């Protein structure tokens, strides 16, 4: 009888339940532990609100300076040495948002016969990604264009969001803030200038722009302030909000702006779950929220610009917009459920290990 997966090792950049950007890492690890009790998490950094011990191993191997990177390489080599040679073919490796570990120690895991998968959903395509994509057996991403390289290993499965953390907000349309909200790094890649121009074009419907997230480009921040002043747009920079507080905050808003091209921002999916109508020209975001079919039914192309989108939405009655919010929340829930999509990843690992053992 073929043996099943004996152990899962997850490599992550940071295991941090205090950081809104990294908040998904503990959720992913917790779910995998529910599927396989023999779980080990390897992270460059570990930071937790709770000091209570976990039921699974969380190990910090470090990184940063040259000296710390050398120590990290040695620690990861020690990880390989602690595993009996005969067990490698029954170990599943998951590189979650950490493609560099697919190179080291990933190359050793490949030589020793372990099955490895990578989750990557970002526009950046460094040389290290090209190398790691050749080493792993399978690559998972939120949308095909969210993985920037050509590869027959890529599987598109939707985003990984714990949908129970983002229940639909039962609010009347008129109770929501008459403003536009966006979550993410304050950086040029988010195309926030378009959000300012949108608010300026609809001053009665959108009285302000609220930006949630860390400031990573101060020059771009000053440019946004200057542009907002020129267009007489009020901007609220509220900084980072912990992920567990994001749902009640977003529930106050009616419209969410997404300006990322290609990749699917997790925050846009979370906003749609709550009941925000996502304004975006990103075809992947529109498809994963079900808005693409809505625009097609409305005799409008799914890729229409956000100005036309809002013009049409404001022609609807309050009741029609409320029904649309429920519809996109339901569609988003079905397509981006963390448990469902992680189940697909685990099944891929399990099936491949069983097949390899039979052969």
Short mmCIF file of C-alpha atoms in Angstrom, two decimals:
data_model
loop_
_atom_site.label_atom_id
_atom_site.label_comp_id
_atom_site.label_asym_id
_atom_site.label_seq_id
_atom_site.Cartn_x
_atom_site.Cartn_y
_atom_site.Cartn_z
CA UNK A 1 0.00 0.00 0.00
CA UNK A 2 1.47 3.41 -0.98
CA UNK A 3 2.57 5.65 1.84
CA UNK A 4 1.10 9.10 2.23
CA UNK A 5 2.90 12.35 3.01
CA UNK A 6 4.88 11.82 6.21
CA UNK A 7 5.81 15.47 6.80
CA UNK A 8 5.14 18.93 5.38
CA UNK A 9 7.81 21.63 5.54
CA UNK A 10 6.67 25.18 4.74
CA UNK A 11 9.28 27.84 3.94
CA UNK A 12 8.12 31.44 4.49
CA UNK A 13 9.78 34.84 4.58
CA UNK A 14 8.30 35.78 7.95
CA UNK A 15 6.02 34.09 10.42
CA UNK A 16 4.43 37.23 11.83
CA UNK A 17 0.92 37.60 13.23
CA UNK A 18 1.55 41.24 14.17
CA UNK A 19 2.11 42.46 10.59
CA UNK A 20 -0.85 43.13 8.29
CA UNK A 21 1.18 42.23 5.20
CA UNK A 22 2.33 38.87 6.59
CA UNK A 23 -0.87 38.01 8.48
CA UNK A 24 -1.79 35.27 6.02
CA UNK A 25 1.28 33.16 6.85
CA UNK A 26 -0.02 31.83 10.23
CA UNK A 27 -3.43 31.12 8.63
CA UNK A 28 -1.82 29.09 5.86
CA UNK A 29 0.37 27.15 8.32
CA UNK A 30 -2.54 26.51 10.69
CA UNK A 31 -4.64 25.05 7.89
CA UNK A 32 -1.84 22.77 6.70
CA UNK A 33 -1.41 21.56 10.28
CA UNK A 34 -5.08 20.56 10.21
CA UNK A 35 -4.29 18.38 7.19
CA UNK A 36 -0.98 16.97 8.40
CA UNK A 37 0.01 17.00 12.08
CA UNK A 38 3.68 16.51 11.20
CA UNK A 39 4.31 20.10 10.11
CA UNK A 40 7.45 22.20 10.31
CA UNK A 41 7.67 25.91 9.44
CA UNK A 42 11.01 27.48 8.46
CA UNK A 43 11.13 31.31 8.45
CA UNK A 44 13.75 34.00 8.08
CA UNK A 45 12.07 35.76 10.98
CA UNK A 46 9.52 34.82 13.62
CA UNK A 47 7.44 37.40 15.45
CA UNK A 48 4.25 36.59 17.36
CA UNK A 49 1.75 38.37 19.56
CA UNK A 50 1.27 35.22 21.60
CA UNK A 51 4.16 33.51 23.34
CA UNK A 52 2.15 30.31 23.73
CA UNK A 53 3.88 27.31 22.10
CA UNK A 54 2.42 26.06 18.82
CA UNK A 55 1.46 22.49 18.15
CA UNK A 56 3.83 22.53 15.19
CA UNK A 57 7.51 23.51 14.96
CA UNK A 58 8.30 27.09 13.92
CA UNK A 59 12.02 27.63 13.38
CA UNK A 60 13.80 30.89 12.58
CA UNK A 61 16.85 30.36 10.39
CA UNK A 62 17.65 34.07 10.02
CA UNK A 63 19.02 36.27 7.28
CA UNK A 64 19.92 39.90 6.59
CA UNK A 65 23.62 40.78 6.78
CA UNK A 66 26.27 38.71 5.00
CA UNK A 67 27.23 36.99 8.26
CA UNK A 68 23.59 36.19 9.07
CA UNK A 69 22.99 34.82 5.56
CA UNK A 70 25.97 32.48 5.93
CA UNK A 71 24.57 31.28 9.27
CA UNK A 72 21.14 30.81 7.63
CA UNK A 73 22.67 28.66 4.86
CA UNK A 74 24.33 26.49 7.50
CA UNK A 75 21.11 26.16 9.53
CA UNK A 76 19.17 25.08 6.45
CA UNK A 77 21.89 22.54 5.69
CA UNK A 78 21.43 21.20 9.23
CA UNK A 79 17.73 20.79 8.44
CA UNK A 80 18.66 18.46 5.57
CA UNK A 81 21.05 16.44 7.74
CA UNK A 82 18.44 15.78 10.42
CA UNK A 83 16.18 13.92 7.96
CA UNK A 84 16.86 10.22 7.34
CA UNK A 85 17.67 9.61 3.67
CA UNK A 86 14.79 7.17 3.15
CA UNK A 87 12.18 9.75 4.24
CA UNK A 88 12.85 12.47 1.66
CA UNK A 89 10.56 10.97 -0.99
CA UNK A 90 7.67 11.16 1.47
CA UNK A 91 8.18 14.79 2.49
CA UNK A 92 6.17 17.58 0.85
CA UNK A 93 7.82 21.01 0.57
CA UNK A 94 5.76 24.20 0.22
CA UNK A 95 7.59 27.45 -0.57
CA UNK A 96 4.98 30.06 0.34
CA UNK A 97 5.82 33.54 -0.99
CA UNK A 98 9.48 32.59 -0.63
CA UNK A 99 10.95 31.49 -3.96
CA UNK A 100 14.59 31.78 -2.85
CA UNK A 101 14.34 28.76 -0.54
CA UNK A 102 13.38 26.76 -3.63
CA UNK A 103 17.01 27.32 -4.67
CA UNK A 104 18.58 26.69 -1.25
CA UNK A 105 17.86 24.26 0.27
CA UNK A 106 15.39 23.41 -2.52
CA UNK A 107 18.08 22.09 -4.85
CA UNK A 108 19.07 19.54 -2.17
CA UNK A 109 15.46 18.49 -1.63
CA UNK A 110 15.14 17.97 -5.38
CA UNK A 111 18.29 15.82 -5.54
CA UNK A 112 17.02 13.77 -2.60
CA UNK A 113 13.60 13.24 -4.20
CA UNK A 114 11.18 15.49 -2.24
CA UNK A 115 8.12 16.91 -4.02
CA UNK A 116 8.12 20.74 -3.96
CA UNK A 117 5.51 23.39 -4.78
CA UNK A 118 5.78 27.16 -4.90
CA UNK A 119 3.16 29.87 -4.32
CA UNK A 120 4.06 33.08 -6.16
CA UNK A 121 1.78 35.94 -7.18
CA UNK A 122 3.81 39.02 -7.99
CA UNK A 123 4.87 41.06 -11.03
CA UNK A 124 8.57 40.95 -10.13
CA UNK A 125 10.65 38.41 -12.05
CA UNK A 126 14.21 38.31 -10.72
CA UNK A 127 16.77 35.81 -11.99
CA UNK A 128 16.30 33.83 -8.76
CA UNK A 129 12.65 33.20 -9.73
CA UNK A 130 13.74 31.74 -13.07
CA UNK A 131 16.05 29.35 -11.26
CA UNK A 132 13.54 28.36 -8.56
CA UNK A 133 10.79 27.75 -11.15
CA UNK A 134 12.99 25.09 -12.73
CA UNK A 135 13.64 23.35 -9.40
CA UNK A 136 10.09 23.04 -8.03
CA UNK A 137 7.61 20.48 -9.36
CA UNK A 138 4.51 22.74 -9.40
CA UNK A 139 3.77 26.46 -9.19
CA UNK A 140 0.51 27.87 -7.83
CA UNK A 141 -0.68 31.44 -8.29
CA UNK A 142 -3.82 33.55 -7.92
CA UNK A 143 -4.11 34.25 -11.67
CA UNK A 144 -1.99 33.19 -14.62
CA UNK A 145 -0.72 36.71 -15.35
CA UNK A 146 0.22 37.05 -11.65
CA UNK A 147 3.13 34.70 -12.37
CA UNK A 148 5.49 36.67 -14.66
CA UNK A 149 7.28 33.78 -16.40
CA UNK A 150 6.23 31.28 -19.07
CA UNK A 151 6.05 27.83 -17.51
CA UNK A 152 3.90 24.74 -17.99
CA UNK A 153 4.15 24.12 -14.24
CA UNK A 154 1.79 26.99 -13.34
CA UNK A 155 -1.71 26.38 -11.97
CA UNK A 156 -4.11 29.28 -11.38
CA UNK A 157 -6.36 28.72 -8.35
CA UNK A 158 -7.46 32.15 -7.05
CA UNK A 159 -6.32 34.04 -3.95
CA UNK A 160 -5.84 32.54 -0.48
CA UNK A 161 -8.18 34.40 1.88
CA UNK A 162 -9.70 33.06 5.08
CA UNK A 163 -13.20 34.08 4.05
CA UNK A 164 -14.69 33.58 7.53
CA UNK A 165 -12.59 36.55 8.70
CA UNK A 166 -14.41 38.81 6.21
CA UNK A 167 -18.18 38.34 6.62
CA UNK A 168 -20.51 40.33 4.40
CA UNK A 169 -21.45 43.62 6.07
CA UNK A 170 -25.22 43.86 6.37
CA UNK A 171 -25.49 47.61 5.75
CA UNK A 172 -27.79 49.70 3.64
CA UNK A 173 -26.14 51.50 0.77
CA UNK A 174 -26.84 54.93 2.23
CA UNK A 175 -25.16 53.95 5.52
CA UNK A 176 -21.77 53.49 3.89
CA UNK A 177 -19.12 56.23 3.73
CA UNK A 178 -19.36 58.34 0.60
CA UNK A 179 -15.72 57.81 -0.23
CA UNK A 180 -13.16 55.61 -1.92
CA UNK A 181 -10.80 53.30 -0.01
CA UNK A 182 -7.67 51.40 -1.04
CA UNK A 183 -5.38 49.09 0.95
CA UNK A 184 -1.72 48.40 0.25
CA UNK A 185 1.72 49.93 0.09
CA UNK A 186 1.79 53.62 -0.81
CA UNK A 187 3.84 53.00 -3.93
CA UNK A 188 3.75 53.91 -7.62
CA UNK A 189 2.83 50.34 -8.64
CA UNK A 190 -0.60 50.85 -7.03
CA UNK A 191 -1.49 53.63 -9.54
CA UNK A 192 -3.03 55.80 -6.82
CA UNK A 193 -2.99 58.89 -9.04
CA UNK A 194 -5.93 57.32 -10.87
CA UNK A 195 -7.82 57.06 -7.57
CA UNK A 196 -7.31 60.78 -6.94
CA UNK A 197 -8.61 61.65 -10.40
CA UNK A 198 -11.63 59.39 -9.87
CA UNK A 199 -12.58 61.15 -6.64
CA UNK A 200 -12.10 64.50 -8.36
CA UNK A 201 -14.44 63.42 -11.18
CA UNK A 202 -17.21 62.36 -8.78
CA UNK A 203 -17.12 64.88 -5.89
CA UNK A 204 -20.73 64.24 -4.83
CA UNK A 205 -20.44 60.45 -4.78
CA UNK A 206 -16.86 60.26 -3.45
CA UNK A 207 -16.10 62.92 -0.87
CA UNK A 208 -12.63 61.64 0.06
CA UNK A 209 -9.92 59.05 -0.63
CA UNK A 210 -8.75 56.85 2.25
CA UNK A 211 -5.41 55.06 1.85
CA UNK A 212 -4.50 52.22 4.20
CA UNK A 213 -0.97 50.84 4.29
CA UNK A 214 2.72 51.52 4.86
CA UNK A 215 4.53 54.33 3.06
CA UNK A 216 7.41 52.81 1.10
CA UNK A 217 8.09 55.71 -1.29
CA UNK A 218 8.15 59.15 0.34
CA UNK A 219 8.69 60.94 -2.99
CA UNK A 220 5.56 59.30 -4.37
CA UNK A 221 3.69 60.26 -1.19
CA UNK A 222 4.57 63.93 -1.69
CA UNK A 223 3.53 63.70 -5.34
CA UNK A 224 0.14 62.30 -4.30
CA UNK A 225 -0.34 65.13 -1.82
CA UNK A 226 0.51 67.71 -4.49
CA UNK A 227 -1.83 66.11 -7.02
CA UNK A 228 -4.65 65.88 -4.47
CA UNK A 229 -4.25 69.56 -3.64
CA UNK A 230 -4.36 70.44 -7.34
CA UNK A 231 -7.63 68.51 -7.80
CA UNK A 232 -9.08 69.62 -4.43
CA UNK A 233 -9.30 66.03 -3.23
CA UNK A 234 -9.20 65.17 0.47
CA UNK A 235 -6.89 62.24 1.28
CA UNK A 236 -6.71 60.40 4.59
CA UNK A 237 -3.50 58.43 5.14
CA UNK A 238 -4.39 56.09 7.99
CA UNK A 239 -1.27 53.92 7.99
CA UNK A 240 -1.32 50.17 8.54
CA UNK A 241 -4.33 48.43 10.08
CA UNK A 242 -3.89 44.95 11.63
CA UNK A 243 -5.55 42.30 9.47
CA UNK A 244 -7.97 41.30 12.24
CA UNK A 245 -9.25 44.90 12.34
CA UNK A 246 -9.44 45.37 8.59
CA UNK A 247 -12.88 43.80 8.07
CA UNK A 248 -14.85 46.20 10.32
CA UNK A 249 -12.91 49.14 8.87
CA UNK A 250 -13.62 48.25 5.23
CA UNK A 251 -17.28 47.54 5.98
CA UNK A 252 -17.85 51.29 6.32
CA UNK A 253 -17.04 51.93 2.67
CA UNK A 254 -19.04 51.40 -0.48
CA UNK A 255 -16.28 51.50 -3.11
CA UNK A 256 -12.76 50.09 -3.23
CA UNK A 257 -10.03 51.14 -5.66
CA UNK A 258 -7.62 48.60 -7.13
CA UNK A 259 -4.93 49.91 -9.46
CA UNK A 260 -2.52 46.98 -9.51
CA UNK A 261 -1.90 45.59 -12.99
CA UNK A 262 -1.77 41.82 -13.56
CA UNK A 263 -1.37 40.53 -10.01
CA UNK A 264 -4.34 40.13 -7.66
CA UNK A 265 -4.06 42.11 -4.43
CA UNK A 266 -5.40 40.08 -1.50
CA UNK A 267 -6.87 43.28 -0.02
CA UNK A 268 -9.09 43.77 -3.09
CA UNK A 269 -10.51 40.29 -2.55
CA UNK A 270 -11.06 40.99 1.15
CA UNK A 271 -12.87 44.22 0.31
CA UNK A 272 -15.19 42.41 -2.10
CA UNK A 273 -15.98 39.81 0.57
CA UNK A 274 -17.10 42.58 2.94
CA UNK A 275 -19.36 44.09 0.31
CA UNK A 276 -17.27 46.84 -1.25
CA UNK A 277 -17.71 47.23 -4.99
CA UNK A 278 -14.21 47.01 -6.45
CA UNK A 279 -13.40 49.58 -9.11
CA UNK A 280 -10.62 48.12 -11.26
CA UNK A 281 -9.50 47.54 -14.83
CA UNK A 282 -7.54 44.46 -13.75
CA UNK A 283 -9.25 41.57 -15.56
CA UNK A 284 -8.05 39.04 -12.97
CA UNK A 285 -9.58 41.02 -10.10
CA UNK A 286 -12.85 41.43 -12.01
CA UNK A 287 -12.96 37.70 -12.75
CA UNK A 288 -12.10 36.53 -9.22
CA UNK A 289 -14.81 38.77 -7.76
CA UNK A 290 -17.43 37.91 -10.38
CA UNK A 291 -17.60 41.51 -11.58
CA UNK A 292 -16.60 40.47 -15.09
CA UNK A 293 -19.91 38.70 -15.63
CA UNK A 294 -21.81 41.66 -14.16
CA UNK A 295 -20.23 44.06 -16.66
CA UNK A 296 -20.92 41.65 -19.51
CA UNK A 297 -24.58 41.37 -18.50
CA UNK A 298 -24.71 45.16 -18.41
CA UNK A 299 -23.56 45.29 -22.05
CA UNK A 300 -20.25 46.76 -20.98
CA UNK A 301 -16.82 45.22 -21.50
CA UNK A 302 -15.21 43.76 -18.37
CA UNK A 303 -12.09 45.82 -19.01
CA UNK A 304 -13.85 49.20 -19.15
CA UNK A 305 -12.17 52.02 -17.29
CA UNK A 306 -13.11 52.81 -13.72
CA UNK A 307 -14.72 56.14 -14.62
CA UNK A 308 -17.28 54.37 -16.83
CA UNK A 309 -17.75 51.73 -14.13
CA UNK A 310 -18.65 54.29 -11.47
CA UNK A 311 -20.88 56.24 -13.86
CA UNK A 312 -22.92 53.10 -14.48
CA UNK A 313 -22.97 52.07 -10.81
CA UNK A 314 -24.32 55.45 -9.75
CA UNK A 315 -27.18 55.07 -12.24
CA UNK A 316 -28.40 52.06 -10.24
CA UNK A 317 -30.82 52.35 -7.35
CA UNK A 318 -29.62 51.83 -3.77
CA UNK A 319 -31.36 48.46 -3.73
CA UNK A 320 -29.69 47.36 -6.97
CA UNK A 321 -26.27 48.28 -5.59
CA UNK A 322 -27.01 46.38 -2.37
CA UNK A 323 -27.91 43.29 -4.40
CA UNK A 324 -24.71 43.67 -6.41
CA UNK A 325 -22.66 43.82 -3.20
CA UNK A 326 -24.20 40.52 -2.04
CA UNK A 327 -23.61 38.95 -5.41
CA UNK A 328 -19.90 39.85 -5.65
CA UNK A 329 -19.33 38.85 -2.02
CA UNK A 330 -20.75 35.40 -2.76
CA UNK A 331 -18.76 35.01 -5.99
CA UNK A 332 -15.54 36.13 -4.31
CA UNK A 333 -16.13 33.72 -1.43
CA UNK A 334 -16.49 30.78 -3.80
CA UNK A 335 -13.38 31.55 -5.84
CA UNK A 336 -10.82 32.66 -3.23
CA UNK A 337 -11.43 30.49 -0.17
CA UNK A 338 -8.13 29.79 1.60
CA UNK A 339 -9.27 26.39 2.85
CA UNK A 340 -10.58 25.25 -0.53
CA UNK A 341 -7.53 26.44 -2.47
CA UNK A 342 -4.97 25.21 0.06
CA UNK A 343 -6.81 21.89 -0.10
CA UNK A 344 -6.02 21.81 -3.84
CA UNK A 345 -2.34 22.47 -3.12
CA UNK A 346 -2.17 19.78 -0.45
CA UNK A 347 -3.99 17.31 -2.69
CA UNK A 348 -1.41 17.99 -5.41
CA UNK A 349 1.42 17.20 -2.97
CA UNK A 350 -0.33 14.13 -1.59
CA UNK A 351 -1.25 12.71 -4.99
CA UNK A 352 2.26 13.22 -6.38
CA UNK A 353 3.94 11.57 -3.39
CA UNK A 354 1.58 8.57 -3.57
CA UNK A 355 2.11 8.25 -7.32
CA UNK A 356 5.87 8.45 -6.86
CA UNK A 357 5.76 5.78 -4.12
CA UNK A 358 3.70 3.43 -6.33
CA UNK A 359 6.13 3.83 -9.22
#
